[in-house]
Amino acid sequence: MGTDDKISNKAEELKGRAKENIGDVTGDEQLQAEGRADQTEGALKQAGEKVKDAGKKVKDAFTKDT
């Protein structure tokens, strides 16, 4: 849930983008697919982090009022 996770997830997305681009240039369909998979995985993890952050904000909002 921390910054390290967010950085790691973004790095995974960027690594995937690089793999996909290299696959495009070389015509390597397997590398393209791996790149897209890495990007998707990183994006899903990022979305999970955003949900956690939103949940924490909601929890904090209710905790402040009590």
Tab-separated table of N, CA, C and O in Angstrom:
chain	number	residue	atom	x	y	z
A	1	MET	N	0.830	-1.188	0.000
A	1	MET	CA	0.000	0.000	0.000
A	1	MET	C	0.873	1.251	0.000
A	1	MET	O	0.385	2.340	-0.121
A	2	GLY	N	2.163	1.045	0.081
A	2	GLY	CA	3.036	2.194	0.160
A	2	GLY	C	3.538	2.664	-1.184
A	2	GLY	O	3.196	2.138	-2.241
A	3	THR	N	4.365	3.660	-1.088
A	3	THR	CA	4.950	4.262	-2.276
A	3	THR	C	5.822	3.270	-3.028
A	3	THR	O	5.844	3.268	-4.259
A	4	ASP	N	6.513	2.401	-2.285
A	4	ASP	CA	7.365	1.399	-2.933
A	4	ASP	C	6.555	0.499	-3.853
A	4	ASP	O	6.997	0.165	-4.947
A	5	ASP	N	5.354	0.093	-3.411
A	5	ASP	CA	4.494	-0.751	-4.244
A	5	ASP	C	4.073	-0.012	-5.509
A	5	ASP	O	4.059	-0.584	-6.595
A	6	LYS	N	3.728	1.247	-5.358
A	6	LYS	CA	3.288	2.033	-6.509
A	6	LYS	C	4.414	2.196	-7.524
A	6	LYS	O	4.199	2.087	-8.732
A	7	ILE	N	5.618	2.431	-7.027
A	7	ILE	CA	6.774	2.569	-7.912
A	7	ILE	C	7.054	1.250	-8.611
A	7	ILE	O	7.306	1.217	-9.823
A	8	SER	N	6.997	0.174	-7.865
A	8	SER	CA	7.236	-1.152	-8.441
A	8	SER	C	6.211	-1.482	-9.521
A	8	SER	O	6.556	-2.011	-10.581
A	9	ASN	N	4.954	-1.166	-9.258
A	9	ASN	CA	3.892	-1.429	-10.236
A	9	ASN	C	4.085	-0.601	-11.500
A	9	ASN	O	3.899	-1.098	-12.614
A	10	LYS	N	4.446	0.654	-11.331
A	10	LYS	CA	4.684	1.516	-12.491
A	10	LYS	C	5.886	1.018	-13.285
A	10	LYS	O	5.866	1.006	-14.522
A	11	ALA	N	6.925	0.560	-12.583
A	11	ALA	CA	8.103	0.017	-13.255
A	11	ALA	C	7.733	-1.220	-14.068
A	11	ALA	O	8.240	-1.416	-15.179
A	12	GLU	N	6.831	-2.035	-13.524
A	12	GLU	CA	6.382	-3.220	-14.252
A	12	GLU	C	5.647	-2.833	-15.535
A	12	GLU	O	5.841	-3.448	-16.584
A	13	GLU	N	4.824	-1.807	-15.441
A	13	GLU	CA	4.129	-1.314	-16.636
A	13	GLU	C	5.130	-0.826	-17.690
A	13	GLU	O	5.006	-1.138	-18.878
A	14	LEU	N	6.119	-0.059	-17.252
A	14	LEU	CA	7.115	0.482	-18.180
A	14	LEU	C	7.954	-0.629	-18.797
A	14	LEU	O	8.280	-0.585	-19.988
A	15	LYS	N	8.295	-1.625	-17.994
A	15	LYS	CA	9.050	-2.771	-18.509
A	15	LYS	C	8.229	-3.480	-19.579
A	15	LYS	O	8.746	-3.858	-20.636
A	16	GLY	N	6.945	-3.620	-19.329
A	16	GLY	CA	6.061	-4.253	-20.303
A	16	GLY	C	5.973	-3.461	-21.589
A	16	GLY	O	5.972	-4.031	-22.684
A	17	ARG	N	5.900	-2.160	-21.459
A	17	ARG	CA	5.836	-1.304	-22.647
A	17	ARG	C	7.112	-1.446	-23.475
A	17	ARG	O	7.059	-1.539	-24.694
A	18	ALA	N	8.251	-1.502	-22.781
A	18	ALA	CA	9.529	-1.668	-23.479
A	18	ALA	C	9.577	-3.018	-24.195
A	18	ALA	O	9.994	-3.104	-25.351
A	19	LYS	N	9.142	-4.073	-23.503
A	19	LYS	CA	9.125	-5.402	-24.123
A	19	LYS	C	8.242	-5.407	-25.368
A	19	LYS	O	8.617	-5.969	-26.398
A	20	GLU	N	7.069	-4.820	-25.232
A	20	GLU	CA	6.153	-4.794	-26.370
A	20	GLU	C	6.763	-4.030	-27.544
A	20	GLU	O	6.680	-4.475	-28.697
A	21	ASN	N	7.398	-2.896	-27.269
A	21	ASN	CA	8.025	-2.108	-28.337
A	21	ASN	C	9.160	-2.872	-29.009
A	21	ASN	O	9.288	-2.840	-30.235
A	22	ILE	N	9.971	-3.549	-28.219
A	22	ILE	CA	11.056	-4.350	-28.790
A	22	ILE	C	10.469	-5.473	-29.632
A	22	ILE	O	10.959	-5.765	-30.726
A	23	GLY	N	9.399	-6.088	-29.139
A	23	GLY	CA	8.721	-7.124	-29.905
A	23	GLY	C	8.172	-6.593	-31.214
A	23	GLY	O	8.220	-7.276	-32.243
A	24	ASP	N	7.640	-5.376	-31.186
A	24	ASP	CA	7.137	-4.748	-32.415
A	24	ASP	C	8.256	-4.566	-33.444
A	24	ASP	O	8.087	-4.870	-34.620
A	25	VAL	N	9.389	-4.048	-32.963
A	25	VAL	CA	10.506	-3.753	-33.853
A	25	VAL	C	11.101	-5.035	-34.437
A	25	VAL	O	11.439	-5.092	-35.620
A	26	THR	N	11.218	-6.061	-33.589
A	26	THR	CA	11.863	-7.302	-34.042
A	26	THR	C	10.887	-8.297	-34.657
A	26	THR	O	11.313	-9.310	-35.212
A	27	GLY	N	9.600	-8.018	-34.535
A	27	GLY	CA	8.600	-8.944	-35.057
A	27	GLY	C	8.392	-10.156	-34.162
A	27	GLY	O	7.829	-11.158	-34.587
A	28	ASP	N	8.833	-10.073	-32.914
A	28	ASP	CA	8.713	-11.175	-31.953
A	28	ASP	C	7.355	-11.102	-31.261
A	28	ASP	O	7.149	-10.323	-30.338
A	29	GLU	N	6.424	-11.931	-31.734
A	29	GLU	CA	5.060	-11.887	-31.203
A	29	GLU	C	4.996	-12.328	-29.744
A	29	GLU	O	4.177	-11.822	-28.975
A	30	GLN	N	5.858	-13.259	-29.355
A	30	GLN	CA	5.858	-13.717	-27.967
A	30	GLN	C	6.293	-12.581	-27.033
A	30	GLN	O	5.700	-12.375	-25.975
A	31	LEU	N	7.300	-11.839	-27.427
A	31	LEU	CA	7.767	-10.711	-26.620
A	31	LEU	C	6.693	-9.626	-26.551
A	31	LEU	O	6.495	-9.015	-25.496
A	32	GLN	N	5.989	-9.412	-27.652
A	32	GLN	CA	4.882	-8.448	-27.654
A	32	GLN	C	3.825	-8.870	-26.633
A	32	GLN	O	3.341	-8.049	-25.845
A	33	ALA	N	3.475	-10.136	-26.646
A	33	ALA	CA	2.447	-10.650	-25.735
A	33	ALA	C	2.904	-10.549	-24.281
A	33	ALA	O	2.127	-10.171	-23.401
A	34	GLU	N	4.164	-10.884	-24.029
A	34	GLU	CA	4.700	-10.758	-22.665
A	34	GLU	C	4.649	-9.306	-22.207
A	34	GLU	O	4.318	-9.018	-21.054
A	35	GLY	N	4.980	-8.397	-23.106
A	35	GLY	CA	4.945	-6.976	-22.774
A	35	GLY	C	3.552	-6.505	-22.429
A	35	GLY	O	3.349	-5.792	-21.446
A	36	ARG	N	2.577	-6.935	-23.228
A	36	ARG	CA	1.188	-6.560	-22.935
A	36	ARG	C	0.741	-7.156	-21.605
A	36	ARG	O	0.054	-6.490	-20.817
A	37	ALA	N	1.151	-8.388	-21.327
A	37	ALA	CA	0.791	-9.030	-20.062
A	37	ALA	C	1.404	-8.284	-18.877
A	37	ALA	O	0.740	-8.064	-17.858
A	38	ASP	N	2.671	-7.902	-19.000
A	38	ASP	CA	3.330	-7.141	-17.930
A	38	ASP	C	2.627	-5.810	-17.695
A	38	ASP	O	2.425	-5.395	-16.546
A	39	GLN	N	2.241	-5.145	-18.777
A	39	GLN	CA	1.550	-3.866	-18.648
A	39	GLN	C	0.210	-4.045	-17.940
A	39	GLN	O	-0.151	-3.255	-17.060
A	40	THR	N	-0.511	-5.083	-18.328
A	40	THR	CA	-1.813	-5.347	-17.722
A	40	THR	C	-1.673	-5.655	-16.239
A	40	THR	O	-2.425	-5.135	-15.409
A	41	GLU	N	-0.691	-6.496	-15.906
A	41	GLU	CA	-0.480	-6.850	-14.508
A	41	GLU	C	-0.131	-5.620	-13.670
A	41	GLU	O	-0.669	-5.413	-12.585
A	42	GLY	N	0.756	-4.791	-14.199
A	42	GLY	CA	1.126	-3.570	-13.488
A	42	GLY	C	-0.060	-2.633	-13.316
A	42	GLY	O	-0.252	-2.042	-12.251
A	43	ALA	N	-0.865	-2.509	-14.353
A	43	ALA	CA	-2.037	-1.629	-14.289
A	43	ALA	C	-3.058	-2.148	-13.277
A	43	ALA	O	-3.659	-1.359	-12.538
A	44	LEU	N	-3.249	-3.460	-13.231
A	44	LEU	CA	-4.194	-4.032	-12.263
A	44	LEU	C	-3.705	-3.820	-10.834
A	44	LEU	O	-4.500	-3.506	-9.945
A	45	LYS	N	-2.417	-3.976	-10.639
A	45	LYS	CA	-1.864	-3.732	-9.299
A	45	LYS	C	-2.027	-2.259	-8.913
A	45	LYS	O	-2.341	-1.943	-7.768
A	46	GLN	N	-1.821	-1.360	-9.883
A	46	GLN	CA	-2.006	0.070	-9.621
A	46	GLN	C	-3.453	0.354	-9.240
A	46	GLN	O	-3.727	1.135	-8.333
A	47	ALA	N	-4.382	-0.273	-9.950
A	47	ALA	CA	-5.799	-0.085	-9.639
A	47	ALA	C	-6.103	-0.574	-8.230
A	47	ALA	O	-6.854	0.068	-7.486
A	48	GLY	N	-5.512	-1.697	-7.854
A	48	GLY	CA	-5.693	-2.211	-6.497
A	48	GLY	C	-5.184	-1.236	-5.451
A	48	GLY	O	-5.812	-1.046	-4.402
A	49	GLU	N	-4.045	-0.627	-5.725
A	49	GLU	CA	-3.495	0.364	-4.805
A	49	GLU	C	-4.436	1.566	-4.662
A	49	GLU	O	-4.628	2.099	-3.575
A	50	LYS	N	-5.039	1.981	-5.775
A	50	LYS	CA	-5.970	3.110	-5.732
A	50	LYS	C	-7.200	2.767	-4.911
A	50	LYS	O	-7.713	3.602	-4.157
A	51	VAL	N	-7.675	1.534	-5.030
A	51	VAL	CA	-8.833	1.102	-4.239
A	51	VAL	C	-8.470	1.103	-2.752
A	51	VAL	O	-9.246	1.573	-1.916
A	52	LYS	N	-7.283	0.602	-2.429
A	52	LYS	CA	-6.839	0.599	-1.031
A	52	LYS	C	-6.765	2.025	-0.490
A	52	LYS	O	-7.188	2.296	0.633
A	53	ASP	N	-6.195	2.934	-1.295
A	53	ASP	CA	-6.076	4.327	-0.868
A	53	ASP	C	-7.450	4.949	-0.641
A	53	ASP	O	-7.666	5.668	0.344
A	54	ALA	N	-8.393	4.663	-1.536
A	54	ALA	CA	-9.742	5.208	-1.395
A	54	ALA	C	-10.406	4.649	-0.143
A	54	ALA	O	-11.068	5.385	0.600
A	55	GLY	N	-10.224	3.364	0.100
A	55	GLY	CA	-10.791	2.754	1.299
A	55	GLY	C	-10.221	3.370	2.562
A	55	GLY	O	-10.933	3.597	3.536
A	56	LYS	N	-8.928	3.649	2.552
A	56	LYS	CA	-8.295	4.279	3.712
A	56	LYS	C	-8.853	5.682	3.932
A	56	LYS	O	-9.105	6.082	5.068
A	57	LYS	N	-9.071	6.417	2.846
A	57	LYS	CA	-9.631	7.765	2.981
A	57	LYS	C	-11.028	7.722	3.570
A	57	LYS	O	-11.379	8.551	4.421
A	58	VAL	N	-11.828	6.760	3.146
A	58	VAL	CA	-13.188	6.614	3.682
A	58	VAL	C	-13.106	6.270	5.167
A	58	VAL	O	-13.810	6.859	5.998
A	59	LYS	N	-12.248	5.326	5.503
A	59	LYS	CA	-12.087	4.925	6.906
A	59	LYS	C	-11.656	6.123	7.751
A	59	LYS	O	-12.183	6.367	8.834
A	60	ASP	N	-10.670	6.870	7.229
A	60	ASP	CA	-10.170	8.045	7.955
A	60	ASP	C	-11.268	9.097	8.133
A	60	ASP	O	-11.353	9.745	9.178
A	61	ALA	N	-12.112	9.268	7.128
A	61	ALA	CA	-13.191	10.248	7.212
A	61	ALA	C	-14.163	9.869	8.329
A	61	ALA	O	-14.629	10.739	9.073
A	62	PHE	N	-14.487	8.593	8.448
A	62	PHE	CA	-15.401	8.157	9.506
A	62	PHE	C	-14.733	8.198	10.867
A	62	PHE	O	-15.374	8.496	11.865
A	63	THR	N	-13.457	7.951	10.932
A	63	THR	CA	-12.736	7.954	12.201
A	63	THR	C	-12.611	9.373	12.751
A	63	THR	O	-12.702	9.579	13.960
A	64	LYS	N	-12.437	10.358	11.883
A	64	LYS	CA	-12.297	11.751	12.323
A	64	LYS	C	-13.593	12.260	12.969
A	64	LYS	O	-13.550	13.030	13.896
A	65	ASP	N	-14.720	11.808	12.443
A	65	ASP	CA	-15.999	12.323	12.931
A	65	ASP	C	-16.387	11.742	14.285
A	65	ASP	O	-17.235	12.299	14.969
A	66	THR	N	-15.802	10.652	14.694
A	66	THR	CA	-16.199	10.031	15.957
A	66	THR	C	-15.328	10.415	17.083
A	66	THR	O	-14.332	10.965	17.037
